[in-house]
JSON list of C-alpha atoms in Angstrom, two decimals:
[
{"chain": "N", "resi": 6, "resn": "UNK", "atom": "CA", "xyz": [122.93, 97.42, 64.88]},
{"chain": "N", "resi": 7, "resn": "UNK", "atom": "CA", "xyz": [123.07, 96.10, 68.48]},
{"chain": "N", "resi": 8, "resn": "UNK", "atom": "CA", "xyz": [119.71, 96.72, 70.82]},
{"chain": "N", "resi": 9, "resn": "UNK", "atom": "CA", "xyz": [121.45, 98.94, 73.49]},
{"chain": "N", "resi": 10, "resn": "UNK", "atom": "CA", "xyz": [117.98, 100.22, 75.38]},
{"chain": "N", "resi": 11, "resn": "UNK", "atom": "CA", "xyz": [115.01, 98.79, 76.04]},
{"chain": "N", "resi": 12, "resn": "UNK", "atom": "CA", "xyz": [111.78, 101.52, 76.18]},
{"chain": "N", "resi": 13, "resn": "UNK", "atom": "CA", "xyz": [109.07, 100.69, 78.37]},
{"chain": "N", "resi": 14, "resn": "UNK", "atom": "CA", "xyz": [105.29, 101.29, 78.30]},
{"chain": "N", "resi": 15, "resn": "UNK", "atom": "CA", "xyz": [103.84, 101.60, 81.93]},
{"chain": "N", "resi": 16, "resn": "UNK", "atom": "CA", "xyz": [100.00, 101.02, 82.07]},
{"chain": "N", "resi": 17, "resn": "UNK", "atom": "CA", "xyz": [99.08, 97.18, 81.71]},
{"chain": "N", "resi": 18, "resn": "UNK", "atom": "CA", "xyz": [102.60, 96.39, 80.69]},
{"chain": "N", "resi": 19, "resn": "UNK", "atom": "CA", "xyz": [105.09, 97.38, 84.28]},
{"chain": "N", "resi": 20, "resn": "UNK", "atom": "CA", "xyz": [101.55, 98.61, 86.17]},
{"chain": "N", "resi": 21, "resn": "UNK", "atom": "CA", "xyz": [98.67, 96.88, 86.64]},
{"chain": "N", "resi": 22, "resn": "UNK", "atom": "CA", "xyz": [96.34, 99.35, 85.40]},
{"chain": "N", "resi": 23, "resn": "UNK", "atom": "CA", "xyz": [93.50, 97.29, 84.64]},
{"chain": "N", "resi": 24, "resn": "UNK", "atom": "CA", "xyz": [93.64, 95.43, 88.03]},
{"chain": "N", "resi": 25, "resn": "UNK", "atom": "CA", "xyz": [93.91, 98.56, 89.74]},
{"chain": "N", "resi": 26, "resn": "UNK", "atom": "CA", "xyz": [91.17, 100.53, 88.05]},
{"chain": "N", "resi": 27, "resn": "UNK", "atom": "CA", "xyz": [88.68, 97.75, 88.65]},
{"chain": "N", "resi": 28, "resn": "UNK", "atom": "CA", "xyz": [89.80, 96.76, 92.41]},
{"chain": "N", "resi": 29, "resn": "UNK", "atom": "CA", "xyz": [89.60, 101.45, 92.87]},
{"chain": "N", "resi": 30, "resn": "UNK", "atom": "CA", "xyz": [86.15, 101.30, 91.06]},
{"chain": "N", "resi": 31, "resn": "UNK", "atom": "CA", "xyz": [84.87, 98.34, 92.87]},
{"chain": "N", "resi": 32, "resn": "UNK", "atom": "CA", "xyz": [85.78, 99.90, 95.98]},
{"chain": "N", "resi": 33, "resn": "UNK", "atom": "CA", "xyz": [84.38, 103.47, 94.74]},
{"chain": "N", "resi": 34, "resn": "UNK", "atom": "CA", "xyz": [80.89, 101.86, 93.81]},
{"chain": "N", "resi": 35, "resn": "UNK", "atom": "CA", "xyz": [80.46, 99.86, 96.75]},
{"chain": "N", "resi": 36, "resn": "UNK", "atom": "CA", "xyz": [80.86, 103.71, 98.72]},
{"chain": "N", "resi": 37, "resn": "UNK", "atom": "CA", "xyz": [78.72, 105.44, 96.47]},
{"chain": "N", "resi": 38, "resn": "UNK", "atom": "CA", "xyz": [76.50, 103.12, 94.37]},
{"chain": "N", "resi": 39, "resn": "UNK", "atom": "CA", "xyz": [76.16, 102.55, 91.03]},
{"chain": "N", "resi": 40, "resn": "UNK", "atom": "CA", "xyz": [73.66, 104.45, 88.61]},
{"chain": "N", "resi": 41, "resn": "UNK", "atom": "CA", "xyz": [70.12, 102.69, 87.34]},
{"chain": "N", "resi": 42, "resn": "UNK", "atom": "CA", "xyz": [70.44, 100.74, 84.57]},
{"chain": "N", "resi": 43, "resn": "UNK", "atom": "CA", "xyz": [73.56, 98.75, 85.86]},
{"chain": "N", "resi": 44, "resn": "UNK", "atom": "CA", "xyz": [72.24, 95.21, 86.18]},
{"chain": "N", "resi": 45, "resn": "UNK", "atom": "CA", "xyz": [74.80, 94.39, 89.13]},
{"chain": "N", "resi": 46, "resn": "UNK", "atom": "CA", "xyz": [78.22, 95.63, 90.35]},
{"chain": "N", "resi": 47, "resn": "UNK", "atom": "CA", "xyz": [79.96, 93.82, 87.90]},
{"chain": "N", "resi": 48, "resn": "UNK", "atom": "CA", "xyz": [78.43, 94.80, 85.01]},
{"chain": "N", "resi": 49, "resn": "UNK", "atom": "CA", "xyz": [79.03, 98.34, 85.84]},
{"chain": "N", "resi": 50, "resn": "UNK", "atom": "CA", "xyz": [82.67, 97.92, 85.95]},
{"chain": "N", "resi": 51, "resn": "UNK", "atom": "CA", "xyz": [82.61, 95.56, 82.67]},
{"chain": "N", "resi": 52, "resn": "UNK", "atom": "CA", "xyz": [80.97, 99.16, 81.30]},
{"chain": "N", "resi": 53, "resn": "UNK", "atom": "CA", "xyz": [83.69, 101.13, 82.97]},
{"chain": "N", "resi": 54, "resn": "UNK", "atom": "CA", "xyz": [86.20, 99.23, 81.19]},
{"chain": "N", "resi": 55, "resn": "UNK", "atom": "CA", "xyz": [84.31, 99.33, 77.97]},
{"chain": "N", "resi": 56, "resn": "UNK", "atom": "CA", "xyz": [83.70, 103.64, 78.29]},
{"chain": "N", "resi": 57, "resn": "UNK", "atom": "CA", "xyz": [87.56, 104.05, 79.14]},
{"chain": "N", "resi": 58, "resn": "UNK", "atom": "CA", "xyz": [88.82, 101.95, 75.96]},
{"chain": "N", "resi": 59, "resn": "UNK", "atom": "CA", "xyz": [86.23, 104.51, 73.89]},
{"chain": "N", "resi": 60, "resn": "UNK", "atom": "CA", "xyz": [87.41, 107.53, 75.66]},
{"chain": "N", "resi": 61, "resn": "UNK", "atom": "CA", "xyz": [90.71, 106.64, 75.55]},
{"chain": "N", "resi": 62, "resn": "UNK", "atom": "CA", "xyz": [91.00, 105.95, 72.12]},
{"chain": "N", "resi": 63, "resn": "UNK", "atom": "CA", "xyz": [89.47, 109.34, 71.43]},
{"chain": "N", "resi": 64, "resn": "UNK", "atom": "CA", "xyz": [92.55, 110.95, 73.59]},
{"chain": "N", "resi": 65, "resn": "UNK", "atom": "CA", "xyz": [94.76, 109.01, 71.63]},
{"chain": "N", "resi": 66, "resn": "UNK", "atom": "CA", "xyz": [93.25, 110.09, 68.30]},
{"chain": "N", "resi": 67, "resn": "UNK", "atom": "CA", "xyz": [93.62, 113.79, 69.41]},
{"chain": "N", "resi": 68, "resn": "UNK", "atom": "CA", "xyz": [89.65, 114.51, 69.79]},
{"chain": "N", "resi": 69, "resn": "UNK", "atom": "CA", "xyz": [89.79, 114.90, 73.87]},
{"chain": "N", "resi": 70, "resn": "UNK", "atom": "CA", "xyz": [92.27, 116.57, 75.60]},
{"chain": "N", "resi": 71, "resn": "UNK", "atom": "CA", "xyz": [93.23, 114.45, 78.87]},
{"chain": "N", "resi": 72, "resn": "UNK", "atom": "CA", "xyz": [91.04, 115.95, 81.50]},
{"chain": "N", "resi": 73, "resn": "UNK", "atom": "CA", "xyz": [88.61, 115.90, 78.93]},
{"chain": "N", "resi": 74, "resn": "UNK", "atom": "CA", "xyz": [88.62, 112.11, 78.63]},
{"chain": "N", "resi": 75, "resn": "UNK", "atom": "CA", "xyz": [88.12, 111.96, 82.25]},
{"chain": "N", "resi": 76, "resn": "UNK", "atom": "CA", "xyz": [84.99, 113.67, 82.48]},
{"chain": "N", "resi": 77, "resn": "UNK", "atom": "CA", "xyz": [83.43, 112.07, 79.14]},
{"chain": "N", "resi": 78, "resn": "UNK", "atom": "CA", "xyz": [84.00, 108.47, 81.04]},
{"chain": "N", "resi": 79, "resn": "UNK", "atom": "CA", "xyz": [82.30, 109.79, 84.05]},
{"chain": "N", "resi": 80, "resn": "UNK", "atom": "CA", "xyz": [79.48, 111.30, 82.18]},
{"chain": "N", "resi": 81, "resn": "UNK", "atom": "CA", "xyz": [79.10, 108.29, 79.66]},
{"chain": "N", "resi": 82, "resn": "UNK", "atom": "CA", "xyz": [78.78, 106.12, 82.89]},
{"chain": "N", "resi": 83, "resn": "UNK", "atom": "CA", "xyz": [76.59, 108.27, 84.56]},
{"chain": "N", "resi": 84, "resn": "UNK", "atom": "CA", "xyz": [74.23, 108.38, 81.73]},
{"chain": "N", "resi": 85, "resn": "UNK", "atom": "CA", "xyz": [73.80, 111.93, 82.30]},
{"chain": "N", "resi": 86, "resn": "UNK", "atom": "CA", "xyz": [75.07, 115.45, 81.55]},
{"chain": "N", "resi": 87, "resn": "UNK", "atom": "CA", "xyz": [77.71, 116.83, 84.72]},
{"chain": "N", "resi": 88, "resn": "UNK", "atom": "CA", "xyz": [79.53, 119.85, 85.14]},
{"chain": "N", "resi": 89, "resn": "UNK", "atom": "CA", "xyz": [83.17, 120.13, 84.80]},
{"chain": "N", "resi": 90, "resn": "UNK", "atom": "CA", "xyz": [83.13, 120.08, 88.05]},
{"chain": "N", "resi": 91, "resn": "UNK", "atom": "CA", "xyz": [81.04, 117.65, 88.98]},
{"chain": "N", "resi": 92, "resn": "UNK", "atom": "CA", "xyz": [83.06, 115.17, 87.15]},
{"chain": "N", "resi": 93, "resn": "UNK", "atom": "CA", "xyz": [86.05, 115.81, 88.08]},
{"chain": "N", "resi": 94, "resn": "UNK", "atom": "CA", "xyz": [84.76, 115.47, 91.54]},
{"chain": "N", "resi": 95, "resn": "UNK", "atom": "CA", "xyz": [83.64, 112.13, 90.87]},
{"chain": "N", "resi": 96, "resn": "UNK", "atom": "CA", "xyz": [86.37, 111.25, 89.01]},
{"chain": "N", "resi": 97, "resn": "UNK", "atom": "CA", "xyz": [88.76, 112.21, 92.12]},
{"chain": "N", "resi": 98, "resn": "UNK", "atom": "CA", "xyz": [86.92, 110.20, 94.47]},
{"chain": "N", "resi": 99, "resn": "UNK", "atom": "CA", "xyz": [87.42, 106.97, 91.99]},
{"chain": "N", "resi": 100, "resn": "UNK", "atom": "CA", "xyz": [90.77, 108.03, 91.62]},
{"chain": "N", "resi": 101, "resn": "UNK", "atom": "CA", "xyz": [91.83, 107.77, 95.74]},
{"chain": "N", "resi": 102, "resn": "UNK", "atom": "CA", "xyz": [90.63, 104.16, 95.68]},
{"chain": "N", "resi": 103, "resn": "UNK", "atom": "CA", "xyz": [92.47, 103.60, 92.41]},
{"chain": "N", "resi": 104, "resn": "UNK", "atom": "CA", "xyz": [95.78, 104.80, 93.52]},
{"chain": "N", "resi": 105, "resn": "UNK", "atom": "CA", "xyz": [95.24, 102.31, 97.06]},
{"chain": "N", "resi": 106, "resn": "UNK", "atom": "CA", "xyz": [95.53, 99.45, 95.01]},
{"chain": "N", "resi": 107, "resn": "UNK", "atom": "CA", "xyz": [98.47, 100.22, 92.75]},
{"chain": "N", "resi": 108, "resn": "UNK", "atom": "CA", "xyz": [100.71, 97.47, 91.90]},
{"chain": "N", "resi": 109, "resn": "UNK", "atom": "CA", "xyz": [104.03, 96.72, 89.86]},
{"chain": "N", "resi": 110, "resn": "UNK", "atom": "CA", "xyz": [103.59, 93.00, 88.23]},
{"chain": "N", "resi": 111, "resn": "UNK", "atom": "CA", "xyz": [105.58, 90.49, 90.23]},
{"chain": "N", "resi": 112, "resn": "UNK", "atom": "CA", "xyz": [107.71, 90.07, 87.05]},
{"chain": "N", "resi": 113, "resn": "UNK", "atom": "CA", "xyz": [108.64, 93.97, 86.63]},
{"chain": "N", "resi": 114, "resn": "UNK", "atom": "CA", "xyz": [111.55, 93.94, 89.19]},
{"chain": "N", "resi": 115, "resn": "UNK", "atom": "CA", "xyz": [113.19, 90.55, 88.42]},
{"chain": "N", "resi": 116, "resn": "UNK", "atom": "CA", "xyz": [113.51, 91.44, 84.84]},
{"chain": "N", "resi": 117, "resn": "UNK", "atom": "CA", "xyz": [114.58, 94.96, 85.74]},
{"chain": "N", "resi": 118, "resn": "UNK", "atom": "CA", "xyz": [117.53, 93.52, 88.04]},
{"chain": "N", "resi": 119, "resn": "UNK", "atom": "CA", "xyz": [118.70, 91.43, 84.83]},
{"chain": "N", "resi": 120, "resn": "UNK", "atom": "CA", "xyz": [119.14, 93.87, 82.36]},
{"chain": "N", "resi": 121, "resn": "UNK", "atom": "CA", "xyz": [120.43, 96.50, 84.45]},
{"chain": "N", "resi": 122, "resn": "UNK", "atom": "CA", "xyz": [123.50, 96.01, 83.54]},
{"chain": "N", "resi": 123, "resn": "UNK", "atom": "CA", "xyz": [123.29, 95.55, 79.78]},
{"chain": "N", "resi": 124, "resn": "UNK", "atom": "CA", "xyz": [120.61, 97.59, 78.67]},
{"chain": "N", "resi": 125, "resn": "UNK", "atom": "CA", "xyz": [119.56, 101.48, 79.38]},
{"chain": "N", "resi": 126, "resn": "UNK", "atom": "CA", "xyz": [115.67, 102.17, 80.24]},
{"chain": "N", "resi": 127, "resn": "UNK", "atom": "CA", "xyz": [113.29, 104.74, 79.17]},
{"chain": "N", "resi": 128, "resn": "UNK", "atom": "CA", "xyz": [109.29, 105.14, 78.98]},
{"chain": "N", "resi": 129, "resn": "UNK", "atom": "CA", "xyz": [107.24, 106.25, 76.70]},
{"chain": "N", "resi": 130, "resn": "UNK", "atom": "CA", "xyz": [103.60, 106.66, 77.00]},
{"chain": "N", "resi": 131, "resn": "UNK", "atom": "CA", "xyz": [100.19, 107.64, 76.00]},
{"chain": "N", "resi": 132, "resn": "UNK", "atom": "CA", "xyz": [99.82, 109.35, 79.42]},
{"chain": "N", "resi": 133, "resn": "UNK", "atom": "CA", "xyz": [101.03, 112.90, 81.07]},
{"chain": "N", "resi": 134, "resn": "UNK", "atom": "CA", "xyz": [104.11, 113.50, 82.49]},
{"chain": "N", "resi": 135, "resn": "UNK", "atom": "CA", "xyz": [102.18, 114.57, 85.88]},
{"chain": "N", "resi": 136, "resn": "UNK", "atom": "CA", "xyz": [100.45, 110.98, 86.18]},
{"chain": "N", "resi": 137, "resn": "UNK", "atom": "CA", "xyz": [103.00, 109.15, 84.88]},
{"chain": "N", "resi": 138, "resn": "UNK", "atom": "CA", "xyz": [106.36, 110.23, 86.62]},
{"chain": "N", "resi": 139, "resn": "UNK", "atom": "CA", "xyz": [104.00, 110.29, 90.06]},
{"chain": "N", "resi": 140, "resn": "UNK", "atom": "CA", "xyz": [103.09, 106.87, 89.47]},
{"chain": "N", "resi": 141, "resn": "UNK", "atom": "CA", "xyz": [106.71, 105.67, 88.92]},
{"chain": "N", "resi": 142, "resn": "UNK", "atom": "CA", "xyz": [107.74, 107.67, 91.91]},
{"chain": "N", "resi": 143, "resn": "UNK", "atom": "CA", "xyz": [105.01, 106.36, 94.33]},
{"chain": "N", "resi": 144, "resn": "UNK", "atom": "CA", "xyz": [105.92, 102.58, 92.44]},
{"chain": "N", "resi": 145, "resn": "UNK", "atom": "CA", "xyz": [109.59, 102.88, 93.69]},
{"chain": "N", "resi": 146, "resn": "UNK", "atom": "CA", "xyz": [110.90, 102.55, 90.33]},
{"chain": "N", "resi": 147, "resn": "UNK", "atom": "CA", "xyz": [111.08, 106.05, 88.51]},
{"chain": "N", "resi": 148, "resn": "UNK", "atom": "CA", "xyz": [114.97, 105.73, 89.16]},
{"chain": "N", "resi": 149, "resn": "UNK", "atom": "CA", "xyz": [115.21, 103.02, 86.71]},
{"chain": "N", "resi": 150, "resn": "UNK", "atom": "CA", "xyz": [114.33, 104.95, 83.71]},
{"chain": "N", "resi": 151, "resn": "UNK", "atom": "CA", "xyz": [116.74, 107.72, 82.17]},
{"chain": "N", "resi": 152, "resn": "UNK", "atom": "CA", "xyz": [113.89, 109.35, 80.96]},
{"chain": "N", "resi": 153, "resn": "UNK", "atom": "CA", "xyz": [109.95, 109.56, 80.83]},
{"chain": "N", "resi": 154, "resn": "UNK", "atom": "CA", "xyz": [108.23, 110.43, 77.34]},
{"chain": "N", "resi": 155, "resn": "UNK", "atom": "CA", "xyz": [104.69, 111.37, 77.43]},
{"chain": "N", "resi": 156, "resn": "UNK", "atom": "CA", "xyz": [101.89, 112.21, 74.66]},
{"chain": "N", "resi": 157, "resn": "UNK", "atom": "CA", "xyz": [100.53, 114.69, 76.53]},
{"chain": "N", "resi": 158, "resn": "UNK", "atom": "CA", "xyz": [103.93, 116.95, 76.54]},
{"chain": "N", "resi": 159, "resn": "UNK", "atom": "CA", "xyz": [105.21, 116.12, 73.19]},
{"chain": "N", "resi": 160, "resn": "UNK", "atom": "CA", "xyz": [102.10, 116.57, 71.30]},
{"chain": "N", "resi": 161, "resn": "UNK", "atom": "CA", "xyz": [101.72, 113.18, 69.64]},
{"chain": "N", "resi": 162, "resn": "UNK", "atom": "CA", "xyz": [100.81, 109.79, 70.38]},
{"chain": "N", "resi": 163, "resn": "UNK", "atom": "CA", "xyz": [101.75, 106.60, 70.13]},
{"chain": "N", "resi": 164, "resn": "UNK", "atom": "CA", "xyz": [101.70, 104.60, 67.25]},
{"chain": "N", "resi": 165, "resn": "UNK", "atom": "CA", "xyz": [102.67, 107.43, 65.22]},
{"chain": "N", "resi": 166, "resn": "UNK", "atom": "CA", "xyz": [106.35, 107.14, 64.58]},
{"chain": "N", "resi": 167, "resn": "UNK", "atom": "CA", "xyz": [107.18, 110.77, 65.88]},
{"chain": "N", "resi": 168, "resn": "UNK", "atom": "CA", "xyz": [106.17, 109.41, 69.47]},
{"chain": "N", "resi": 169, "resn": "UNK", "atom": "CA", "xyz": [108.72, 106.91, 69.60]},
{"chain": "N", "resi": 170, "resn": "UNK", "atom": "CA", "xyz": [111.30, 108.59, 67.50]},
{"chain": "N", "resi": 171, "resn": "UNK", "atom": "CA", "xyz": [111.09, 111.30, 70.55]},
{"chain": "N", "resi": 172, "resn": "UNK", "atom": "CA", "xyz": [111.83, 108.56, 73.27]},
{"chain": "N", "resi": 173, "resn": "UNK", "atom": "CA", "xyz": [114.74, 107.70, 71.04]},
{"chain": "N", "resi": 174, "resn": "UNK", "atom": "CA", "xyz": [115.68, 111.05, 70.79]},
{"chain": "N", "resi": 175, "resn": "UNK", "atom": "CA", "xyz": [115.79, 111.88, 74.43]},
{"chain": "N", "resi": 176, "resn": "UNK", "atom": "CA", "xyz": [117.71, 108.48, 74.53]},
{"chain": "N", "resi": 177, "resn": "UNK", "atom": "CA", "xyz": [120.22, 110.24, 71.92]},
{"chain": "N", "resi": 178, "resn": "UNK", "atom": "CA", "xyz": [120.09, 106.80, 70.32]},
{"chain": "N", "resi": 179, "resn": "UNK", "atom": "CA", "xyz": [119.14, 105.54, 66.45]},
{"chain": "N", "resi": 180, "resn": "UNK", "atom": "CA", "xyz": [115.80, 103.81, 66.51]},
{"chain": "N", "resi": 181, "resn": "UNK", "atom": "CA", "xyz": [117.63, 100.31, 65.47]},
{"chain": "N", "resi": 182, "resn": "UNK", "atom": "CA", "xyz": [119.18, 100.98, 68.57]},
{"chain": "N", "resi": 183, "resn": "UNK", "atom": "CA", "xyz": [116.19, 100.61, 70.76]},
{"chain": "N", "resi": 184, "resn": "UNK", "atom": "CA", "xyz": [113.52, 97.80, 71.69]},
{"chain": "N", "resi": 185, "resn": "UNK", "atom": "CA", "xyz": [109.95, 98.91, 72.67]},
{"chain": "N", "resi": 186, "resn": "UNK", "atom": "CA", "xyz": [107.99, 96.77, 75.09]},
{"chain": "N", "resi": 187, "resn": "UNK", "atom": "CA", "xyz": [104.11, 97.27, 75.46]},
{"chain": "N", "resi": 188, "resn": "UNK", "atom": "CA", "xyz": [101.22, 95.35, 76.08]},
{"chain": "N", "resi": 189, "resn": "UNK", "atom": "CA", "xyz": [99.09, 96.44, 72.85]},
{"chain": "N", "resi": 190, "resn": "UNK", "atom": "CA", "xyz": [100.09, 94.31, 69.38]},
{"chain": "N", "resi": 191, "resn": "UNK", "atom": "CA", "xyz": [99.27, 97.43, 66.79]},
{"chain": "N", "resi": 192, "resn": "UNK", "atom": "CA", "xyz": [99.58, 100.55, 69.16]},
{"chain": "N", "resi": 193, "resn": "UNK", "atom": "CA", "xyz": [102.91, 99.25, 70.91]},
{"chain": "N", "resi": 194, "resn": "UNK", "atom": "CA", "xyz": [104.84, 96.49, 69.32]},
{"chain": "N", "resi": 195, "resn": "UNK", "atom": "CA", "xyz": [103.80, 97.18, 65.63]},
{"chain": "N", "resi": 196, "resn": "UNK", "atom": "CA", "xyz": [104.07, 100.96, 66.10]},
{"chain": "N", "resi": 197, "resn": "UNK", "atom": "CA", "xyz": [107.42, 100.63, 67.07]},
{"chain": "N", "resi": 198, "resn": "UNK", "atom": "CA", "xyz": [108.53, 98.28, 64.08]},
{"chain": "N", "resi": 199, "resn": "UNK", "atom": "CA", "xyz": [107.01, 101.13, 61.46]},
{"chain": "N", "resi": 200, "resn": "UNK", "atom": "CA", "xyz": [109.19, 103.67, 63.36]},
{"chain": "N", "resi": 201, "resn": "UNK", "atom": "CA", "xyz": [112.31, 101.60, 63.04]},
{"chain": "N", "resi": 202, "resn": "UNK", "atom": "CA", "xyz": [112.50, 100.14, 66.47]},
{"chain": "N", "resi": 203, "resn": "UNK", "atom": "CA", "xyz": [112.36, 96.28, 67.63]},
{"chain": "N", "resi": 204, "resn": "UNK", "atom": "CA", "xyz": [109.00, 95.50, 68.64]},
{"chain": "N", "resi": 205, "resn": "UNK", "atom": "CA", "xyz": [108.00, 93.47, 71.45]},
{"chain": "N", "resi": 206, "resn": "UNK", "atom": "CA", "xyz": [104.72, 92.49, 71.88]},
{"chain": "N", "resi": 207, "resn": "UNK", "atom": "CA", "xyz": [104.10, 91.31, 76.00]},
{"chain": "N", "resi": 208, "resn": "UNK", "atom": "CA", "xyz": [101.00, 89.18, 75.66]},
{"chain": "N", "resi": 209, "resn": "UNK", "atom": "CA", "xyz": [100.25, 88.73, 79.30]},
{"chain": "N", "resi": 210, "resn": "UNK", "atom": "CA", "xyz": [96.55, 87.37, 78.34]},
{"chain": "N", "resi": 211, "resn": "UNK", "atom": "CA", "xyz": [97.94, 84.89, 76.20]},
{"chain": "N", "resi": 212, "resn": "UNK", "atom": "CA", "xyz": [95.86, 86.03, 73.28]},
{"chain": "N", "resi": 213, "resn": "UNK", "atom": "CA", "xyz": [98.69, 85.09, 70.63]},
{"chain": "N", "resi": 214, "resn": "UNK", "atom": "CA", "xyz": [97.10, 85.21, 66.76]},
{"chain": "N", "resi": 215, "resn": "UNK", "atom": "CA", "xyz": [100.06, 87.64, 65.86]},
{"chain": "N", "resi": 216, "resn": "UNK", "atom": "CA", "xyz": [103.02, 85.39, 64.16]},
{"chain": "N", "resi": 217, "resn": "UNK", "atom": "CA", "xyz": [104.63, 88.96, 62.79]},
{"chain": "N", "resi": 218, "resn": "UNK", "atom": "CA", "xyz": [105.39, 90.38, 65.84]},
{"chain": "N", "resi": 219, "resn": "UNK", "atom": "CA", "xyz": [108.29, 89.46, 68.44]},
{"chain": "N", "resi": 220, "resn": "UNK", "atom": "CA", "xyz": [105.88, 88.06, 71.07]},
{"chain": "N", "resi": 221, "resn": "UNK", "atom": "CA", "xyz": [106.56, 86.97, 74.79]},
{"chain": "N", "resi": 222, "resn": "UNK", "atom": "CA", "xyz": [103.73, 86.17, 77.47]},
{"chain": "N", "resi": 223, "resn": "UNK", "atom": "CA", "xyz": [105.70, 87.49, 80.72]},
{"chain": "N", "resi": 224, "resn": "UNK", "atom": "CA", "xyz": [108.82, 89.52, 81.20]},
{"chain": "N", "resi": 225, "resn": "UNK", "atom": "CA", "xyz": [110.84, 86.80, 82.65]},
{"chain": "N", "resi": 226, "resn": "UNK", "atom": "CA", "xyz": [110.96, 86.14, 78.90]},
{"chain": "N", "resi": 227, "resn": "UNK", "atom": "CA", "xyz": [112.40, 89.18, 77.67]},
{"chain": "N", "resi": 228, "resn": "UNK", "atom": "CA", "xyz": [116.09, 88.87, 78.64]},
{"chain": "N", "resi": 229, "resn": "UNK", "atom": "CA", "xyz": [116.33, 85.79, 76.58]},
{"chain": "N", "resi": 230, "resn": "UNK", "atom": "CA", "xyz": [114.45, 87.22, 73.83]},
{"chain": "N", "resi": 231, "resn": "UNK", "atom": "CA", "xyz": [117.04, 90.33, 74.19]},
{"chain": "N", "resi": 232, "resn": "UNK", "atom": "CA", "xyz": [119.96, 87.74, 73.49]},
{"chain": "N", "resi": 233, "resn": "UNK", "atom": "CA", "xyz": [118.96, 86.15, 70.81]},
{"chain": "N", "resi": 234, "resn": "UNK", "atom": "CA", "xyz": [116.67, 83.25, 71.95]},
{"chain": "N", "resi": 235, "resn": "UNK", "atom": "CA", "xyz": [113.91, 82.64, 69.30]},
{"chain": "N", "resi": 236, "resn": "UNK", "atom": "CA", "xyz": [111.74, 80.36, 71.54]},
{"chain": "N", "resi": 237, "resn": "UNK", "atom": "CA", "xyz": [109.48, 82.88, 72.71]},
{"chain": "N", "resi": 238, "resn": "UNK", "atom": "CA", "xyz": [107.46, 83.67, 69.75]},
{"chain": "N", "resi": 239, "resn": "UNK", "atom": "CA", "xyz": [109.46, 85.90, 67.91]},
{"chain": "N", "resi": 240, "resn": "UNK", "atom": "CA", "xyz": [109.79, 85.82, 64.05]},
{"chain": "N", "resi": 241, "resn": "UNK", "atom": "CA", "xyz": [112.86, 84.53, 62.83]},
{"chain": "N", "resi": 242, "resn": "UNK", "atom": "CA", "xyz": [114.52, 87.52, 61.69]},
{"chain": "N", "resi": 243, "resn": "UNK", "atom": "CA", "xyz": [114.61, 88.99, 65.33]},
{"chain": "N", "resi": 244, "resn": "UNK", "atom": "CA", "xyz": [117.88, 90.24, 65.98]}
]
């Protein structure tokens, strides 16, 4: 069965995320400091990083709700107990210098001119609705998609097989029918495979060390992998 959409994650795979969230927190700490035990500025945001993955994963698994994985990253960093409040505060002052420094990845557009034409576009992701459709919005590029899927609204998260079996659904298309891309080998590309879908694994980092999984290491990629082209890393049977 022909590939006739192609369903996007956002965060580290069409946004910079991670190059946003350390340019916002740079700028945040430099404001307001860092807490003791932080042996310089960088090390605080290499344990940024490293709380967010945690508290993230947590979301992800169900035990945090989303504001609640907000205020547990604060508070982990912190070192100390905060009020709801108080984090969130915090949290909203980080999150004005994050949103400054949003980018798209040069590649996003480019690739998103190409398949116009061929291929429909959707999202799915681990986010909310709220941040995520604001984001594509303030991006320029929430016009692109047909539709936005979230975790958050339907209950489940990726790389359970319901999650993308609801992007496909709001797609009214059969899972054979669509091609994920994410930025995440097990989560995104492999997640999709078990639910039926074409994976595609966007390995911007160059990590590699995954020979099962359709792999390419920059979107400029994807339109030939789309067509057929096997150079990129992607197992034989690709189709």
């Amino acid at each position: 069965m022909a590939i006739r959409a192609v369903l996007w994650d956002i965060d580290d795979t069409i946004f910079d995320y991670s190059g946003a969230d350390r340019t916002g927190m740079r700028a945040h700490l430099e404001r307001e400091g860092f807490p003791e035990g932080y042996a310089s500025l960088e090390r605080a945001l290499d344990a940024w990083k490293a709380i967010t993955d945690v508290q993230w994963a947590r979301f992800a698994a169900g035990e945090v709700d989303f504001q609640g994985q907000r205020r547990e990253r604060v508070r982990a960093f912190q070192g100390r107990w905060l009020t709801d409040g108080e984090a969130d505060a915090w949290f909203g002052r980080h999150a004005a210098h994050y949103e400054a420094a949003w980018a798209l990845f040069p590649d996003v557009l480019p690739v998103l001119d190409r398949l116009a034409g061929s291929f429909r576009h959707a999202v799915l992701s681990n986010s909310s609705i709220h941040n995520q459709d604001r984001k594509l919005r303030t991006l320029g590029v929430r016009d692109r998609f047909e539709a936005v899927v979230c975790a958050v609204e339907i209950g489940v998260s990726k790389p359970d097989a319901a999650a993308f079996h609801a992007a496909c659904e709001a797609l009214a298309l059969d899972p054979r029918e669509v091609a994920y891309v994410g930025n995440e080998p097990d989560i995104d590309a492999a997640g999709a495979v078990a639910a039926g879908l074409t994976g595609i694994w966007l390995d911007r980092a160059g990590r590699a060390g995954r020979p099962d999984l359709a792999r390419i290491t920059g979107l400029d990629e994807l339109p030939g992998l789309l067509a057929g082209d096997t150079r990129f890393g992607a197992p034989d049977t690709f189709r």
